[in-house]
mmCIF file of C-alpha atoms and ligand atoms in Angstrom:
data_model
loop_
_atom_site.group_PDB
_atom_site.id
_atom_site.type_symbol
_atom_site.label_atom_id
_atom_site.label_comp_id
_atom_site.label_asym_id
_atom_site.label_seq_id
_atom_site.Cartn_x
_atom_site.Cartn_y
_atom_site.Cartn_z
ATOM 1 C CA UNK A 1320 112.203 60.691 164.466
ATOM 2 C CA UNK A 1321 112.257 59.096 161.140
ATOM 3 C CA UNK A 1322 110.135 60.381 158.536
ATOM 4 C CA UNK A 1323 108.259 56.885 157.832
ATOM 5 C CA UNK A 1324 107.204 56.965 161.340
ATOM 6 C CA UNK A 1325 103.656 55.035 161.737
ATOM 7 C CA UNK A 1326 100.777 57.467 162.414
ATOM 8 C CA UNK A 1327 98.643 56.821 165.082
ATOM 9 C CA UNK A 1328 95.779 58.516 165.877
ATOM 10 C CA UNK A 1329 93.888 58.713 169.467
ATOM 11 C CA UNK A 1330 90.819 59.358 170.135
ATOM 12 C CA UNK A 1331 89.842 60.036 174.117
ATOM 13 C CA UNK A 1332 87.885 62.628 175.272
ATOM 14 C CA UNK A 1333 90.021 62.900 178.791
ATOM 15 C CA UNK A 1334 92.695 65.412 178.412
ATOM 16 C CA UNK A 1335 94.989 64.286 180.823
ATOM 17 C CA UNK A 1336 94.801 60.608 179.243
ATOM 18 C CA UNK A 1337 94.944 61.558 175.328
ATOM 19 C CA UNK A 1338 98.178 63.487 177.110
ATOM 20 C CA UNK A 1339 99.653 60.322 178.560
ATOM 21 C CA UNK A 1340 99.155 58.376 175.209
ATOM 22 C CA UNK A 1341 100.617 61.385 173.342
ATOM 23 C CA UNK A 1342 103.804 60.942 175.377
ATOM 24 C CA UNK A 1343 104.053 57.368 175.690
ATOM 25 C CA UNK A 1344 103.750 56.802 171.900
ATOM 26 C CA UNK A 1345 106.024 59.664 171.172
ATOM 27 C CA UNK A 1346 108.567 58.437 173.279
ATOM 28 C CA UNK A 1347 108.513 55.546 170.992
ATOM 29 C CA UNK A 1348 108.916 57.706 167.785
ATOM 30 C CA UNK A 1349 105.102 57.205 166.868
ATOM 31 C CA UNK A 1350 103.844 60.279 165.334
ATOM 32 C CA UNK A 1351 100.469 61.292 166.788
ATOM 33 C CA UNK A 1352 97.328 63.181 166.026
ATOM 34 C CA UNK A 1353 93.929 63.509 168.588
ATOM 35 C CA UNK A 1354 90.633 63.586 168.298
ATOM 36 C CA UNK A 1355 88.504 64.085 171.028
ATOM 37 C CA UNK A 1356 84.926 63.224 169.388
ATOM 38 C CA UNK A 1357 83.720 61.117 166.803
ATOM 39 C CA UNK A 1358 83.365 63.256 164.859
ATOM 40 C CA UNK A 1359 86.575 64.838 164.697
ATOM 41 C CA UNK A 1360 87.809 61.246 164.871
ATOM 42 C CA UNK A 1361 85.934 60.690 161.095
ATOM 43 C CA UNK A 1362 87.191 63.823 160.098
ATOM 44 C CA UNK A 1363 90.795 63.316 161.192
ATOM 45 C CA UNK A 1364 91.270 59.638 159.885
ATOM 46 C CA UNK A 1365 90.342 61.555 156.255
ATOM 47 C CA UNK A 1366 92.879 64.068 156.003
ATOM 48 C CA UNK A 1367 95.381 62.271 157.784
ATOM 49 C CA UNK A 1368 95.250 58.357 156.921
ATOM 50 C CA UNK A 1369 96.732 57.262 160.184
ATOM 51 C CA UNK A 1370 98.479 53.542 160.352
ATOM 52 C CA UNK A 1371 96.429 52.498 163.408
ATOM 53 C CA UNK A 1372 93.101 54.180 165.361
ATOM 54 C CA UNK A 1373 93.425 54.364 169.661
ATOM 55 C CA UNK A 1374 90.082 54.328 170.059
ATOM 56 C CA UNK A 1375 88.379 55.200 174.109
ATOM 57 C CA UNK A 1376 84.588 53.638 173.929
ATOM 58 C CA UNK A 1377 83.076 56.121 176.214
ATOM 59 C CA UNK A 1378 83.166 59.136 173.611
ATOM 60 C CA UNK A 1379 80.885 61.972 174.257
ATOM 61 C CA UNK A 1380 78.958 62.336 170.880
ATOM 62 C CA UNK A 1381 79.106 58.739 169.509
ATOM 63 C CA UNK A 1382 79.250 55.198 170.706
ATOM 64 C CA UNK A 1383 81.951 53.527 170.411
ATOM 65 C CA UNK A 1384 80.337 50.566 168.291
ATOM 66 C CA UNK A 1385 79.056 53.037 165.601
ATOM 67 C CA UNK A 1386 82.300 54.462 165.487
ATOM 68 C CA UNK A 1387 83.791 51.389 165.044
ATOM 69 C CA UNK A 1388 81.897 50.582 162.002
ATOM 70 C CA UNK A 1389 82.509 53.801 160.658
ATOM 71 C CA UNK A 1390 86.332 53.737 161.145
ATOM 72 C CA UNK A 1391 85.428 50.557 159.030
ATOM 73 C CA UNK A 1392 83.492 51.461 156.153
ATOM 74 C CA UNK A 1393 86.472 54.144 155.775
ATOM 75 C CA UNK A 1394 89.081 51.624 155.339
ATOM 76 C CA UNK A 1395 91.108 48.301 156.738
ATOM 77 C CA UNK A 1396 92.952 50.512 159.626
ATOM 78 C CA UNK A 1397 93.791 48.754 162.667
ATOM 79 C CA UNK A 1398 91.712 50.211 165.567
ATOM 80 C CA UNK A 1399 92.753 49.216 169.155
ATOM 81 C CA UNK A 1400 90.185 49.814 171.925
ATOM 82 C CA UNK A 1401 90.604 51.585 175.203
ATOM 83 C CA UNK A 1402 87.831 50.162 177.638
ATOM 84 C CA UNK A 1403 87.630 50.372 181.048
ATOM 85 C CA UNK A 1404 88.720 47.009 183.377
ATOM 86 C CA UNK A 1405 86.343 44.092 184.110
ATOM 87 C CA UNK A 1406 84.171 45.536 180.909
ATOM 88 C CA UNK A 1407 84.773 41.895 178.887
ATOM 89 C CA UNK A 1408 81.470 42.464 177.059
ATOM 90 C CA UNK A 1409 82.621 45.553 175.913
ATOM 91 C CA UNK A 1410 85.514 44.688 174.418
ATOM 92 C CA UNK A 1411 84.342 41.344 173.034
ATOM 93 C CA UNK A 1412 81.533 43.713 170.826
ATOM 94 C CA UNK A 1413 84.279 45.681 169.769
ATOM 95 C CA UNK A 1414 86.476 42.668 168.704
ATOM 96 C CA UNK A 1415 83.565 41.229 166.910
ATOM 97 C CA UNK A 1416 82.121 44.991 165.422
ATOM 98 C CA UNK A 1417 85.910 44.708 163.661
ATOM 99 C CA UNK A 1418 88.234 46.299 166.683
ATOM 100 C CA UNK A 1419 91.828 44.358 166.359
ATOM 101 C CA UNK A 1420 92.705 44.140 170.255
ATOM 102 C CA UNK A 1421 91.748 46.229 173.203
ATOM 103 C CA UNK A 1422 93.668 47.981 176.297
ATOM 104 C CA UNK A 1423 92.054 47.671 179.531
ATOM 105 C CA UNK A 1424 92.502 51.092 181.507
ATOM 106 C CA UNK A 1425 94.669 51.902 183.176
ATOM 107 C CA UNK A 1426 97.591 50.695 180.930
ATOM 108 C CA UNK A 1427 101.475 50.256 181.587
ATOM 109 C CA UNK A 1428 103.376 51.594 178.486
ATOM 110 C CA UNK A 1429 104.959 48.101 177.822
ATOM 111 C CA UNK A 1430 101.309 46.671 177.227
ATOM 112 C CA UNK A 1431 99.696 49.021 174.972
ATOM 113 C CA UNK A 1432 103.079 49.001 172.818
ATOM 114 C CA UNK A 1433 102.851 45.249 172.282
ATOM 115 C CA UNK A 1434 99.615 45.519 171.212
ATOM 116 C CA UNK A 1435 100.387 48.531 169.197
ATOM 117 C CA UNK A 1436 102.963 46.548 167.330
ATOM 118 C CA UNK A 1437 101.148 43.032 166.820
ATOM 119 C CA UNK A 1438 98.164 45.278 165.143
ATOM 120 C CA UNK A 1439 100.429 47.017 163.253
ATOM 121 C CA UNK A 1440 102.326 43.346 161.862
ATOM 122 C CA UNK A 1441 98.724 41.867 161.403
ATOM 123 C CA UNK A 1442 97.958 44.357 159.200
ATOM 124 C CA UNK A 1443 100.860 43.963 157.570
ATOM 125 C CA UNK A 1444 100.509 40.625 157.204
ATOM 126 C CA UNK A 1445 97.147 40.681 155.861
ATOM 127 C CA UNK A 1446 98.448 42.755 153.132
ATOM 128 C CA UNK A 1447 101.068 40.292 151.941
ATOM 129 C CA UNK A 1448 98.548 37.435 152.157
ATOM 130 C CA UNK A 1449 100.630 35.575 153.976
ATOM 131 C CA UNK A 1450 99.775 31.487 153.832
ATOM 132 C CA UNK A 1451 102.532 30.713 156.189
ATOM 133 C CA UNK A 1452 103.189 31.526 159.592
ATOM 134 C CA UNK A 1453 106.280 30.882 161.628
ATOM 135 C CA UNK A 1454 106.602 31.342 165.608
ATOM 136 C CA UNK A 1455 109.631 29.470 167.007
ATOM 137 C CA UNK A 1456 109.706 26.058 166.401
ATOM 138 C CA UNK A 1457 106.061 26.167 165.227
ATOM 139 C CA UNK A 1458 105.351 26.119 161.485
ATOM 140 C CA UNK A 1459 101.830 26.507 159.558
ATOM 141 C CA UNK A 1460 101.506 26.078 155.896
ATOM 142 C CA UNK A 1461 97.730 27.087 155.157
ATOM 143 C CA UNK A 1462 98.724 26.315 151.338
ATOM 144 C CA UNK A 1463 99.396 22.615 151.476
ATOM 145 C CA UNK A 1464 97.962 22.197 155.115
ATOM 146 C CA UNK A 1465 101.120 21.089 156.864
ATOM 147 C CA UNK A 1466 101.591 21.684 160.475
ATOM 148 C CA UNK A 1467 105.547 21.032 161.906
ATOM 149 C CA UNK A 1468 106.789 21.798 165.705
ATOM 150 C CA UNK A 1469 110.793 21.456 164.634
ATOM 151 C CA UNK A 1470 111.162 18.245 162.713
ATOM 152 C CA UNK A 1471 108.148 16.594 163.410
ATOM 153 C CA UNK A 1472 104.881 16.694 161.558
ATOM 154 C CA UNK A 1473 101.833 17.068 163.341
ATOM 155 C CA UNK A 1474 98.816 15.841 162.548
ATOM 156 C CA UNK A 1475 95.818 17.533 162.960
ATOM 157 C CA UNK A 1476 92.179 16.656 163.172
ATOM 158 C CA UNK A 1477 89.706 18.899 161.184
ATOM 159 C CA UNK A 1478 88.373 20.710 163.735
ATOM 160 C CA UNK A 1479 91.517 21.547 165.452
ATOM 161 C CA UNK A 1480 92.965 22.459 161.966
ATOM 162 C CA UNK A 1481 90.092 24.865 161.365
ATOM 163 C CA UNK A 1482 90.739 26.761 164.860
ATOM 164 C CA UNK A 1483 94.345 26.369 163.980
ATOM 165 C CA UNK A 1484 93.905 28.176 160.165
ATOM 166 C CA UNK A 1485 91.885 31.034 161.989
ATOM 167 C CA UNK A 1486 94.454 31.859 164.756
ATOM 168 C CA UNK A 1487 97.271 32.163 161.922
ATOM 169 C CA UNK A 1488 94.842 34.132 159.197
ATOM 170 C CA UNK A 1489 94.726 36.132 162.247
ATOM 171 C CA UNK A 1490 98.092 35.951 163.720
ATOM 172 C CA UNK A 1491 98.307 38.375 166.165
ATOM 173 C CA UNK A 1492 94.748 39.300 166.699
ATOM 174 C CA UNK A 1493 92.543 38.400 169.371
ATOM 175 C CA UNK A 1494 89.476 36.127 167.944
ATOM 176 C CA UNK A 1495 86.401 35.801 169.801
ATOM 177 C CA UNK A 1496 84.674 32.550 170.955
ATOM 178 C CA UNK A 1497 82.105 34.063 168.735
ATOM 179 C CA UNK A 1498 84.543 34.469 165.717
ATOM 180 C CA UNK A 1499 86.005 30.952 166.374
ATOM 181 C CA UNK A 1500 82.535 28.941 166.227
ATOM 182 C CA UNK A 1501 81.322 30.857 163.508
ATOM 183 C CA UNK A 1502 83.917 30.286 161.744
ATOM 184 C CA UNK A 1503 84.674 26.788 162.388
ATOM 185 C CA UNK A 1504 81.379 25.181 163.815
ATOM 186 C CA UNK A 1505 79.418 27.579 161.408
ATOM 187 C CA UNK A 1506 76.982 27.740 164.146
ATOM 188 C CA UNK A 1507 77.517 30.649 166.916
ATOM 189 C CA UNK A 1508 75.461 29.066 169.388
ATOM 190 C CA UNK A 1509 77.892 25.794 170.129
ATOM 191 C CA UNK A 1510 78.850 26.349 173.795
ATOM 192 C CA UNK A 1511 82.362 27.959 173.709
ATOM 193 C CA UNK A 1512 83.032 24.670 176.049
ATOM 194 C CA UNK A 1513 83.589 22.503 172.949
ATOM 195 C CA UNK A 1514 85.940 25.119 171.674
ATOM 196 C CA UNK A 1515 88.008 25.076 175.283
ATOM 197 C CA UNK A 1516 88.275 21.400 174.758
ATOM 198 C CA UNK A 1517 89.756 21.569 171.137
ATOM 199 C CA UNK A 1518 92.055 24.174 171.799
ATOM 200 C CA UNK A 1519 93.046 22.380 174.357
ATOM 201 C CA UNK A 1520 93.884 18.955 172.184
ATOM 202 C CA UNK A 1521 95.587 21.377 169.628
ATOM 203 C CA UNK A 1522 97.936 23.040 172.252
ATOM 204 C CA UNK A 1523 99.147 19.270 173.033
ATOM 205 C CA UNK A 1524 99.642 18.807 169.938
ATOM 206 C CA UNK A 1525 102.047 21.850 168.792
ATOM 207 C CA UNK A 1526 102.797 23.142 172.313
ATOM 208 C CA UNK A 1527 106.417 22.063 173.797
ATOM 209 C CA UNK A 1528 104.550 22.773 177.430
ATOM 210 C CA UNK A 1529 100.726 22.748 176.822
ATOM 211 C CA UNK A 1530 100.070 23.982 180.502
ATOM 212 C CA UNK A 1531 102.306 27.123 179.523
ATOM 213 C CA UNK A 1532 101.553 27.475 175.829
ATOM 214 C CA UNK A 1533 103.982 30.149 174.232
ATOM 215 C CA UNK A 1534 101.629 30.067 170.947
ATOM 216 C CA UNK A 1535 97.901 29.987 171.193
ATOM 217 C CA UNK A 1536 96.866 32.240 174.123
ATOM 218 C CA UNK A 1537 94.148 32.460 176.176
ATOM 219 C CA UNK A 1538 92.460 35.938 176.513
ATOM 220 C CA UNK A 1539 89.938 35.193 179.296
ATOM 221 C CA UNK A 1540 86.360 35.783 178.970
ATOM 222 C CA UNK A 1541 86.774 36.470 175.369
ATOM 223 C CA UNK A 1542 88.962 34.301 173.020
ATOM 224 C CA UNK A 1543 92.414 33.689 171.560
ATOM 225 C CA UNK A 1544 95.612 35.121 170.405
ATOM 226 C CA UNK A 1545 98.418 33.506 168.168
ATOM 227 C CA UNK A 1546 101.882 34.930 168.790
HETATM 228 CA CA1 CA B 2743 85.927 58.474 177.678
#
């Protein structure tokens, strides 16, 4: 174990799954630290400053949403929910009450370590400002507006631009339909249809295989994901 190891801190009030998490993230050299109230949850992310919050939303002495904003006021920490399967309004709250990505129980170790990792690089990114983002053959230059797939320049309408610019602010993280037409229709109540159909135009546009994208995914029922 190195000693720069990221810090993660869970907070679950079932022993034998705060257990499982312990080991699984250990076993990838994460250091760990539980909580298994809000409250200890608040009191733990103060003395210990973890890199990134596990966070179940069926706590005993807080809901989850409250302690999302909480975990908020206190500071830009990554927080990925734990929510229970089929739950989709759940975790689309979360997203939108500042969550970065959610876990549906029950988890395979492969999946909540992805996730672990792209909130960990979005942070980091955020940090560095970074106005360019690079997957692949993909390129986005937010500074001088320039989209490339290899050699080629792609042109972009403004609307698919917009969706585009929000997916790489937010490389990594899943946005909400919500997020998305807020932030590009300015209007939250635009039927998430009109969004389907621009993402869809986009992905022909900077997608080698638009039916398979490997760039803008779809999380269903809730938004979309740049990798
Ligand atoms: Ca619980």
């Amino acid at each position: 174990m190195t000693g720069d190891a990221a810090v993660i801190l869970i907070v679950e009030d079932e022993p034998p799954i705060r257990r499982l998490l312990r080991m699984t993230l250990g076993a990838q050299d994460y250091r760990t630290i539980e909580a298994s109230t809000g409250a200890e949850a608040l009191t733990a992310l103060r003395h210990h400053r973890p890199d990134l919050v596990l966070l179940d939303l069926g706590l005993p002495d807080v809901d989850g949403l409250t302690l999302i904003s909480k975990i908020r006021e206190a500071g830009p920490v990554p927080i990925v929910v734990l929510s229970s399967r089929g739950d989709e309004a759940a975790k689309v709250t979360a997203l939108d009450a500042g969550a970065d990505d959610y876990v549906t129980k029950p988890f395979g170790a492969d999946e909540l370590m992805a996730r672990i990792r792209a909130a960990l690089r979005h942070r980091l990114q955020q940090q560095g400002a970074d106005r360019t983002f690079t997957s692949g053959d993909l390129r986005v230059d937010l500074v001088r507006r320039l989209v490339r797939r290899g050699q080629e320049d792609i042109r972009l309408s403004p609307k698919e631009y917009d969706i585009l610019e929000q997916l790489v602010i937010h490389a990594g993280k899943v946005l909400t339909h919500r997020h998305l037409l807020r932030e590009v229709w300015r209007d939250e109540s635009v039927d998430p249809q009109y969004l389907r159909v621009y993402v869809r135009q986009l992905r022909q546009k900077i997608e080698a295989e638009p039916s398979t994208p490997r760039h803008v995914l779809t999380e269903p029922g809730i938004g979309y994901r740049l990798v």
